[in-house]
Amino acid sequence: YAAKRRQLGVVLYEPSMDHRSEASLSLMSELRRAIEQQELRLYVQPKVDLLTGEVLGGEALVRWQHPQRGLVQPMQFIPFAEQTGFIRQITIWMLEAGIREMRRWQDQGHAHKLSINLSTRDLLDPDLPARVSLLLERHQVPATRLCLEITESTIMDDPQRALQTLQKLHDLGLRLSIDDFGTGYSSLAYLKRLPVDELKIDRSFVMNMERDLDDARIVQSTIGLAHHLGLSVVAEGIETDKAWALLARLGCDEGQGYGIGRPMPADQWLAWVATWQAPATEAVHLDTDFT
Ligand code: C2E
Ligand code: MG
Ligand code: MG
Ligand code: MG
């Protein structure tokens, strides 16, 4: 079934794919070509202040402009790249492209931040902090504008080594964020010890909070937990003004989601920022008695 779907070109990668199979080998050589031929694309999704509506920056999300398949989404190749080690080249490409983009924003008078996703292998790479530092210096971008997102499972793979790398990255002055919080199996003891600044509530909770009281309670408690630990909180998956209003009322600091802006090619960023208008969420009526 998986092979059939691949044959039809519907998917590139599925977890069931055998690593020695022909499909796997061909995907491997296609990825190599993608990096060499500059087929990767930097997309950016806005992050805003939920109280003021101000654009704070964005999250860098990779896309693959494939010559035959068109625009390929990350879930179709990132898991494979993580398993085969290609992810390190992708991360370096994203860091380079993202930091260069921030420099362009800076030259236009914007102090927007950018978040870039890291995978387990990146955290096991002892050269990563030096590489990041070099890129920031080369493009003359302050470290405080860069945020690196890691997931709970990324850390828990090898907590000792991950902690060392995270500490070095943090010492450079950049921000660290825990992505998809609530879906992994992190221990609160680690959360306390990690040098992180921000926590991102997974979109599954945010997207359901208007319908499901349990999800709303999870969001509410996560915001409380983060604030008590001195972390700022970002909600991902904000699709409606009502979700925005509810999150703002719960004290969530920042938000990201299709309802605010979809991921866009980086060259459209400045035009999007120029036309952005925050919705009047104070006026949204919340027919819930839970806050
Ligand atoms: P993520 O880091 O949690 O990124 C957020 C994902 O949620 C993005 O999907 C974004 O398009 C999607 N999203 C944002 N707002 C909404 C919303 O309101 N509704 C819905 N339904 N979805 C929303 P995308 O771009 O497909 O990326 C998926 C995942 O792939 C990312 O999840 C991240 O784990 C991974 N990824 C993407 N780019 C990179 C990269 O450069 N490096 C690494 N290591 N992973 C990446
Ligand atoms: Mg992320
Ligand atoms: Mg996320
Ligand atoms: Mg996610």
Short mmCIF file of C-alpha atoms and ligand atoms in Angstrom, two decimals:
data_model
loop_
_atom_site.label_atom_id
_atom_site.label_comp_id
_atom_site.label_asym_id
_atom_site.label_seq_id
_atom_site.Cartn_x
_atom_site.Cartn_y
_atom_site.Cartn_z
CA TYR A 1 0.00 0.00 0.00
CA ALA A 2 2.77 2.43 1.00
CA ALA A 3 4.76 1.40 -2.09
CA LYS A 4 1.71 1.97 -4.27
CA ARG A 5 1.19 5.48 -2.91
CA ARG A 6 4.84 6.27 -3.49
CA GLN A 7 4.63 4.96 -7.01
CA LEU A 8 1.71 7.30 -7.61
CA GLY A 9 3.87 10.13 -6.36
CA VAL A 10 1.53 10.89 -3.46
CA VAL A 11 4.24 10.51 -0.84
CA LEU A 12 7.99 10.53 -0.81
CA TYR A 13 8.45 9.02 2.56
CA GLU A 14 6.59 6.87 5.06
CA PRO A 15 7.85 5.50 8.36
CA SER A 16 7.33 1.97 7.04
CA MET A 17 9.83 2.55 4.25
CA ASP A 18 12.72 0.07 4.24
CA HIS A 19 16.07 1.85 4.40
CA ARG A 20 17.73 -0.43 1.88
CA SER A 21 14.82 -0.27 -0.53
CA GLU A 22 15.04 1.32 -3.94
CA ALA A 23 12.65 4.08 -2.88
CA SER A 24 14.87 4.97 0.04
CA LEU A 25 18.03 5.04 -2.08
CA SER A 26 16.42 7.22 -4.70
CA LEU A 27 15.09 9.64 -2.07
CA MET A 28 18.59 9.82 -0.64
CA SER A 29 20.10 10.82 -3.98
CA GLU A 30 17.27 13.28 -4.63
CA LEU A 31 17.93 14.97 -1.29
CA ARG A 32 21.63 15.20 -2.07
CA ARG A 33 20.72 16.89 -5.33
CA ALA A 34 18.22 19.16 -3.57
CA ILE A 35 20.96 20.56 -1.37
CA GLU A 36 23.52 20.86 -4.17
CA GLN A 37 21.08 22.42 -6.65
CA GLN A 38 19.56 24.87 -4.17
CA GLU A 39 16.10 23.33 -4.27
CA LEU A 40 15.35 24.06 -0.60
CA ARG A 41 13.21 27.11 0.16
CA LEU A 42 12.92 29.22 3.29
CA TYR A 43 9.31 29.87 4.33
CA VAL A 44 8.41 32.10 7.26
CA GLN A 45 5.28 32.04 9.43
CA PRO A 46 4.51 35.15 11.54
CA LYS A 47 4.62 35.24 15.34
CA VAL A 48 2.75 38.10 17.00
CA ASP A 49 2.30 39.62 20.45
CA LEU A 50 -1.18 38.49 21.53
CA LEU A 51 -1.80 41.61 23.63
CA THR A 52 -0.70 44.32 21.20
CA GLY A 53 -0.95 42.49 17.88
CA GLU A 54 2.57 43.60 17.00
CA VAL A 55 4.59 41.35 14.65
CA LEU A 56 7.55 40.03 16.65
CA GLY A 57 9.12 37.89 13.98
CA GLY A 58 8.57 34.47 12.49
CA GLU A 59 9.35 30.78 12.43
CA ALA A 60 11.53 29.46 9.62
CA LEU A 61 9.97 26.42 7.94
CA VAL A 62 11.65 24.48 5.15
CA ARG A 63 10.06 23.54 1.83
CA TRP A 64 11.52 21.58 -1.07
CA GLN A 65 10.90 22.95 -4.55
CA HIS A 66 11.13 19.65 -6.39
CA PRO A 67 11.57 19.82 -10.17
CA GLN A 68 8.88 17.17 -10.78
CA ARG A 69 6.82 16.96 -7.62
CA GLY A 70 6.40 20.68 -7.01
CA LEU A 71 6.50 22.13 -3.53
CA VAL A 72 7.17 19.33 -1.03
CA GLN A 73 6.13 19.75 2.63
CA PRO A 74 8.61 19.02 5.45
CA MET A 75 6.75 15.98 6.79
CA GLN A 76 7.54 14.31 3.44
CA PHE A 77 11.29 14.49 3.93
CA ILE A 78 12.33 15.80 7.37
CA PRO A 79 11.77 12.47 9.21
CA PHE A 80 13.80 10.72 6.51
CA ALA A 81 16.51 13.37 6.67
CA GLU A 82 16.65 12.90 10.45
CA GLN A 83 17.13 9.14 10.11
CA THR A 84 19.78 9.36 7.43
CA GLY A 85 21.74 12.29 8.83
CA PHE A 86 20.89 14.70 5.99
CA ILE A 87 19.20 16.86 8.56
CA ARG A 88 22.50 18.41 9.57
CA GLN A 89 22.99 19.85 6.10
CA ILE A 90 19.39 21.04 6.03
CA THR A 91 19.81 22.75 9.41
CA ILE A 92 22.97 24.51 8.27
CA TRP A 93 21.20 25.61 5.09
CA MET A 94 18.27 26.98 7.14
CA LEU A 95 20.57 28.77 9.57
CA GLU A 96 22.46 30.39 6.71
CA ALA A 97 19.31 31.36 4.80
CA GLY A 98 17.45 32.47 7.92
CA ILE A 99 20.22 34.63 9.34
CA ARG A 100 20.77 36.23 5.92
CA GLU A 101 17.04 36.99 5.81
CA MET A 102 17.11 38.58 9.27
CA ARG A 103 19.92 40.79 8.06
CA ARG A 104 17.71 41.93 5.17
CA TRP A 105 14.88 42.76 7.60
CA GLN A 106 17.33 44.64 9.79
CA ASP A 107 18.48 46.70 6.79
CA GLN A 108 14.82 47.67 6.24
CA GLY A 109 14.55 48.91 9.81
CA HIS A 110 12.86 45.88 11.39
CA ALA A 111 14.13 44.11 14.50
CA HIS A 112 12.16 40.92 13.80
CA LYS A 113 13.26 37.69 15.42
CA LEU A 114 13.47 34.34 13.68
CA SER A 115 13.01 30.85 15.13
CA ILE A 116 14.72 27.88 13.51
CA ASN A 117 13.95 24.22 14.25
CA LEU A 118 16.66 21.83 15.41
CA SER A 119 16.65 18.02 15.40
CA THR A 120 18.34 15.51 17.70
CA ARG A 121 21.40 15.13 15.49
CA ASP A 122 21.99 18.85 15.53
CA LEU A 123 22.21 18.82 19.30
CA LEU A 124 24.71 15.98 19.16
CA ASP A 125 26.94 18.01 16.83
CA PRO A 126 29.62 19.64 18.99
CA ASP A 127 30.45 22.15 16.22
CA LEU A 128 26.94 23.61 16.06
CA PRO A 129 27.41 26.49 18.55
CA ALA A 130 30.58 27.68 16.77
CA ARG A 131 28.86 27.50 13.37
CA VAL A 132 25.89 29.52 14.61
CA SER A 133 28.16 32.09 16.17
CA LEU A 134 30.15 32.45 12.95
CA LEU A 135 27.00 32.99 10.87
CA LEU A 136 25.68 35.65 13.24
CA GLU A 137 28.98 37.44 13.13
CA ARG A 138 29.32 37.22 9.37
CA HIS A 139 25.88 38.76 8.82
CA GLN A 140 26.12 41.12 11.77
CA VAL A 141 22.87 39.98 13.36
CA PRO A 142 22.54 40.14 17.17
CA ALA A 143 22.30 36.69 18.77
CA THR A 144 19.25 37.80 20.76
CA ARG A 145 17.20 37.86 17.53
CA LEU A 146 17.75 34.18 16.86
CA CYS A 147 15.68 31.53 18.61
CA LEU A 148 16.27 27.80 18.24
CA GLU A 149 13.33 25.41 18.69
CA ILE A 150 13.84 21.92 20.05
CA THR A 151 11.30 19.27 20.95
CA GLU A 152 11.10 17.32 24.16
CA SER A 153 12.09 14.07 22.42
CA THR A 154 15.09 15.79 20.82
CA ILE A 155 16.44 16.44 24.29
CA MET A 156 15.45 13.16 25.87
CA ASP A 157 17.39 11.11 23.28
CA ASP A 158 20.64 11.96 25.04
CA PRO A 159 19.90 14.51 27.77
CA GLN A 160 23.50 14.92 28.94
CA ARG A 161 24.95 15.80 25.54
CA ALA A 162 21.92 17.83 24.56
CA LEU A 163 22.25 19.86 27.73
CA GLN A 164 25.91 20.64 26.97
CA THR A 165 25.11 21.91 23.47
CA LEU A 166 22.11 23.87 24.71
CA GLN A 167 24.22 25.54 27.37
CA LYS A 168 26.80 26.61 24.78
CA LEU A 169 24.10 27.94 22.47
CA HIS A 170 22.48 29.80 25.32
CA ASP A 171 25.83 31.32 26.31
CA LEU A 172 25.98 32.89 22.84
CA GLY A 173 22.98 34.93 23.89
CA LEU A 174 20.37 33.40 21.63
CA ARG A 175 16.95 32.17 22.75
CA LEU A 176 15.92 28.54 23.16
CA SER A 177 12.38 27.29 22.86
CA ILE A 178 10.65 23.97 23.57
CA ASP A 179 8.46 23.15 20.58
CA ASP A 180 5.26 21.05 20.54
CA PHE A 181 5.15 21.13 24.34
CA GLY A 182 2.81 18.59 25.85
CA THR A 183 3.13 15.94 23.14
CA GLY A 184 6.49 14.46 24.16
CA TYR A 185 7.49 12.75 27.35
CA SER A 186 9.67 15.36 28.94
CA SER A 187 10.22 15.36 32.61
CA LEU A 188 9.56 18.53 34.52
CA ALA A 189 12.87 17.97 36.30
CA TYR A 190 14.68 18.43 32.97
CA LEU A 191 12.56 21.38 32.00
CA LYS A 192 13.73 23.06 35.17
CA ARG A 193 17.41 22.40 34.40
CA LEU A 194 17.34 23.36 30.73
CA PRO A 195 18.51 26.86 29.78
CA VAL A 196 15.30 27.59 27.84
CA ASP A 197 13.46 30.89 27.48
CA GLU A 198 10.24 29.93 25.77
CA LEU A 199 7.67 27.20 25.62
CA LYS A 200 5.44 26.54 22.59
CA ILE A 201 2.12 24.87 23.28
CA ASP A 202 1.43 22.21 20.68
CA ARG A 203 -1.19 23.16 18.14
CA SER A 204 -3.32 20.08 18.87
CA PHE A 205 -4.33 21.63 22.22
CA VAL A 206 -4.80 25.11 20.82
CA MET A 207 -6.88 23.98 17.85
CA ASN A 208 -9.26 22.07 20.13
CA MET A 209 -9.54 24.46 23.05
CA GLU A 210 -12.74 26.11 21.84
CA ARG A 211 -14.55 22.75 21.70
CA ASP A 212 -12.86 20.73 24.39
CA LEU A 213 -12.71 21.97 27.97
CA ASP A 214 -9.89 19.55 28.80
CA ASP A 215 -7.72 21.04 26.06
CA ALA A 216 -8.55 24.52 27.30
CA ARG A 217 -7.52 23.50 30.82
CA ILE A 218 -4.25 22.03 29.52
CA VAL A 219 -3.51 25.29 27.71
CA GLN A 220 -4.37 27.29 30.81
CA SER A 221 -2.13 25.16 33.07
CA THR A 222 0.74 25.19 30.59
CA ILE A 223 0.67 28.97 30.50
CA GLY A 224 0.76 29.00 34.31
CA LEU A 225 3.60 26.47 34.45
CA ALA A 226 5.67 28.40 31.92
CA HIS A 227 5.17 31.71 33.66
CA HIS A 228 5.99 30.24 37.06
CA LEU A 229 9.27 28.96 35.57
CA GLY A 230 9.98 32.38 34.10
CA LEU A 231 9.43 31.31 30.49
CA SER A 232 7.39 33.10 27.87
CA VAL A 233 4.64 31.13 26.13
CA VAL A 234 3.76 30.84 22.46
CA ALA A 235 0.56 29.21 21.22
CA GLU A 236 0.83 27.59 17.79
CA GLY A 237 -2.19 26.65 15.66
CA ILE A 238 -4.27 29.81 16.22
CA GLU A 239 -6.87 29.54 13.47
CA THR A 240 -9.63 31.87 14.72
CA ASP A 241 -10.03 35.28 16.37
CA LYS A 242 -11.84 33.50 19.17
CA ALA A 243 -8.81 31.32 19.91
CA TRP A 244 -6.66 34.47 19.92
CA ALA A 245 -9.07 36.22 22.32
CA LEU A 246 -9.21 33.24 24.66
CA LEU A 247 -5.42 32.84 24.71
CA ALA A 248 -4.92 36.55 25.33
CA ARG A 249 -7.33 36.36 28.24
CA LEU A 250 -5.39 33.40 29.64
CA GLY A 251 -2.21 35.48 29.54
CA CYS A 252 -0.46 33.71 26.65
CA ASP A 253 2.34 35.97 25.38
CA GLU A 254 2.72 35.16 21.71
CA GLY A 255 0.81 33.41 18.96
CA GLN A 256 1.25 31.81 15.58
CA GLY A 257 -1.26 30.15 13.27
CA TYR A 258 -3.11 30.14 9.96
CA GLY A 259 -5.58 32.66 11.42
CA ILE A 260 -2.72 35.15 11.71
CA GLY A 261 -0.62 34.21 8.72
CA ARG A 262 0.33 31.08 6.82
CA PRO A 263 3.95 30.18 6.17
CA MET A 264 5.06 32.27 3.17
CA PRO A 265 8.15 32.44 0.94
CA ALA A 266 10.69 34.64 2.74
CA ASP A 267 10.68 37.21 -0.07
CA GLN A 268 7.01 38.00 0.69
CA TRP A 269 7.68 38.74 4.36
CA LEU A 270 8.20 42.50 4.29
CA ALA A 271 5.11 43.04 2.11
CA TRP A 272 3.02 40.93 4.51
CA VAL A 273 4.28 42.90 7.51
CA ALA A 274 3.39 46.18 5.77
CA THR A 275 -0.25 45.15 5.34
CA TRP A 276 -0.72 43.32 8.67
CA GLN A 277 -3.59 44.51 10.83
CA ALA A 278 -4.39 42.81 14.08
CA PRO A 279 -8.03 41.80 14.62
CA ALA A 280 -9.99 43.58 17.36
CA THR A 281 -9.97 40.59 19.67
CA GLU A 282 -10.99 42.57 22.77
CA ALA A 283 -14.42 42.76 21.14
CA VAL A 284 -14.74 39.00 20.66
CA HIS A 285 -17.47 37.58 22.85
CA LEU A 286 -16.39 34.47 24.72
CA ASP A 287 -19.38 32.35 25.63
CA THR A 288 -17.33 30.32 28.01
CA ASP A 289 -17.35 30.51 31.75
CA PHE A 290 -14.03 28.89 32.25
CA THR A 291 -11.72 31.90 32.46
P1 C2E B 1 6.65 22.85 13.90
O1 C2E B 1 8.05 23.27 14.16
O2 C2E B 1 5.78 22.58 15.07
O3 C2E B 1 6.03 23.97 12.95
C1 C2E B 1 4.71 24.36 12.97
C2 C2E B 1 3.91 23.62 11.93
O4 C2E B 1 2.53 23.88 12.18
C3 C2E B 1 4.18 24.09 10.50
O5 C2E B 1 3.99 22.99 9.63
C4 C2E B 1 3.05 25.09 10.30
O6 C2E B 1 2.71 25.30 8.94
C5 C2E B 1 1.93 24.41 11.03
N1 C2E B 1 0.90 25.34 11.46
C6 C2E B 1 1.08 26.60 11.92
N2 C2E B 1 -0.08 27.18 12.23
C7 C2E B 1 -1.05 26.27 11.96
C8 C2E B 1 -2.48 26.30 12.07
O7 C2E B 1 -3.09 27.28 12.47
N3 C2E B 1 -3.14 25.16 11.71
C9 C2E B 1 -2.47 24.07 11.26
N4 C2E B 1 -3.21 22.99 10.91
N5 C2E B 1 -1.12 24.01 11.14
C10 C2E B 1 -0.42 25.10 11.48
P2 C2E B 1 5.06 22.58 8.52
O8 C2E B 1 5.69 23.79 7.91
O9 C2E B 1 4.42 21.57 7.64
O10 C2E B 1 6.20 21.87 9.37
C11 C2E B 1 5.92 20.69 10.07
C12 C2E B 1 7.05 20.30 10.96
O11 C2E B 1 8.21 19.97 10.20
C13 C2E B 1 7.50 21.42 11.89
O12 C2E B 1 6.63 21.50 13.01
C14 C2E B 1 8.89 20.94 12.25
O13 C2E B 1 8.83 19.94 13.23
C15 C2E B 1 9.34 20.31 10.95
N6 C2E B 1 10.18 21.28 10.22
C16 C2E B 1 9.81 22.24 9.33
N7 C2E B 1 10.89 22.91 8.88
C17 C2E B 1 11.97 22.37 9.52
C18 C2E B 1 13.39 22.63 9.49
O14 C2E B 1 13.89 23.53 8.81
N8 C2E B 1 14.18 21.83 10.29
C19 C2E B 1 13.65 20.85 11.09
N9 C2E B 1 14.49 20.13 11.86
N10 C2E B 1 12.34 20.59 11.14
C20 C2E B 1 11.51 21.34 10.37
MG MG B 2 8.84 24.66 15.36
MG MG B 3 5.51 23.26 16.91
MG MG B 4 4.38 20.64 15.32
#
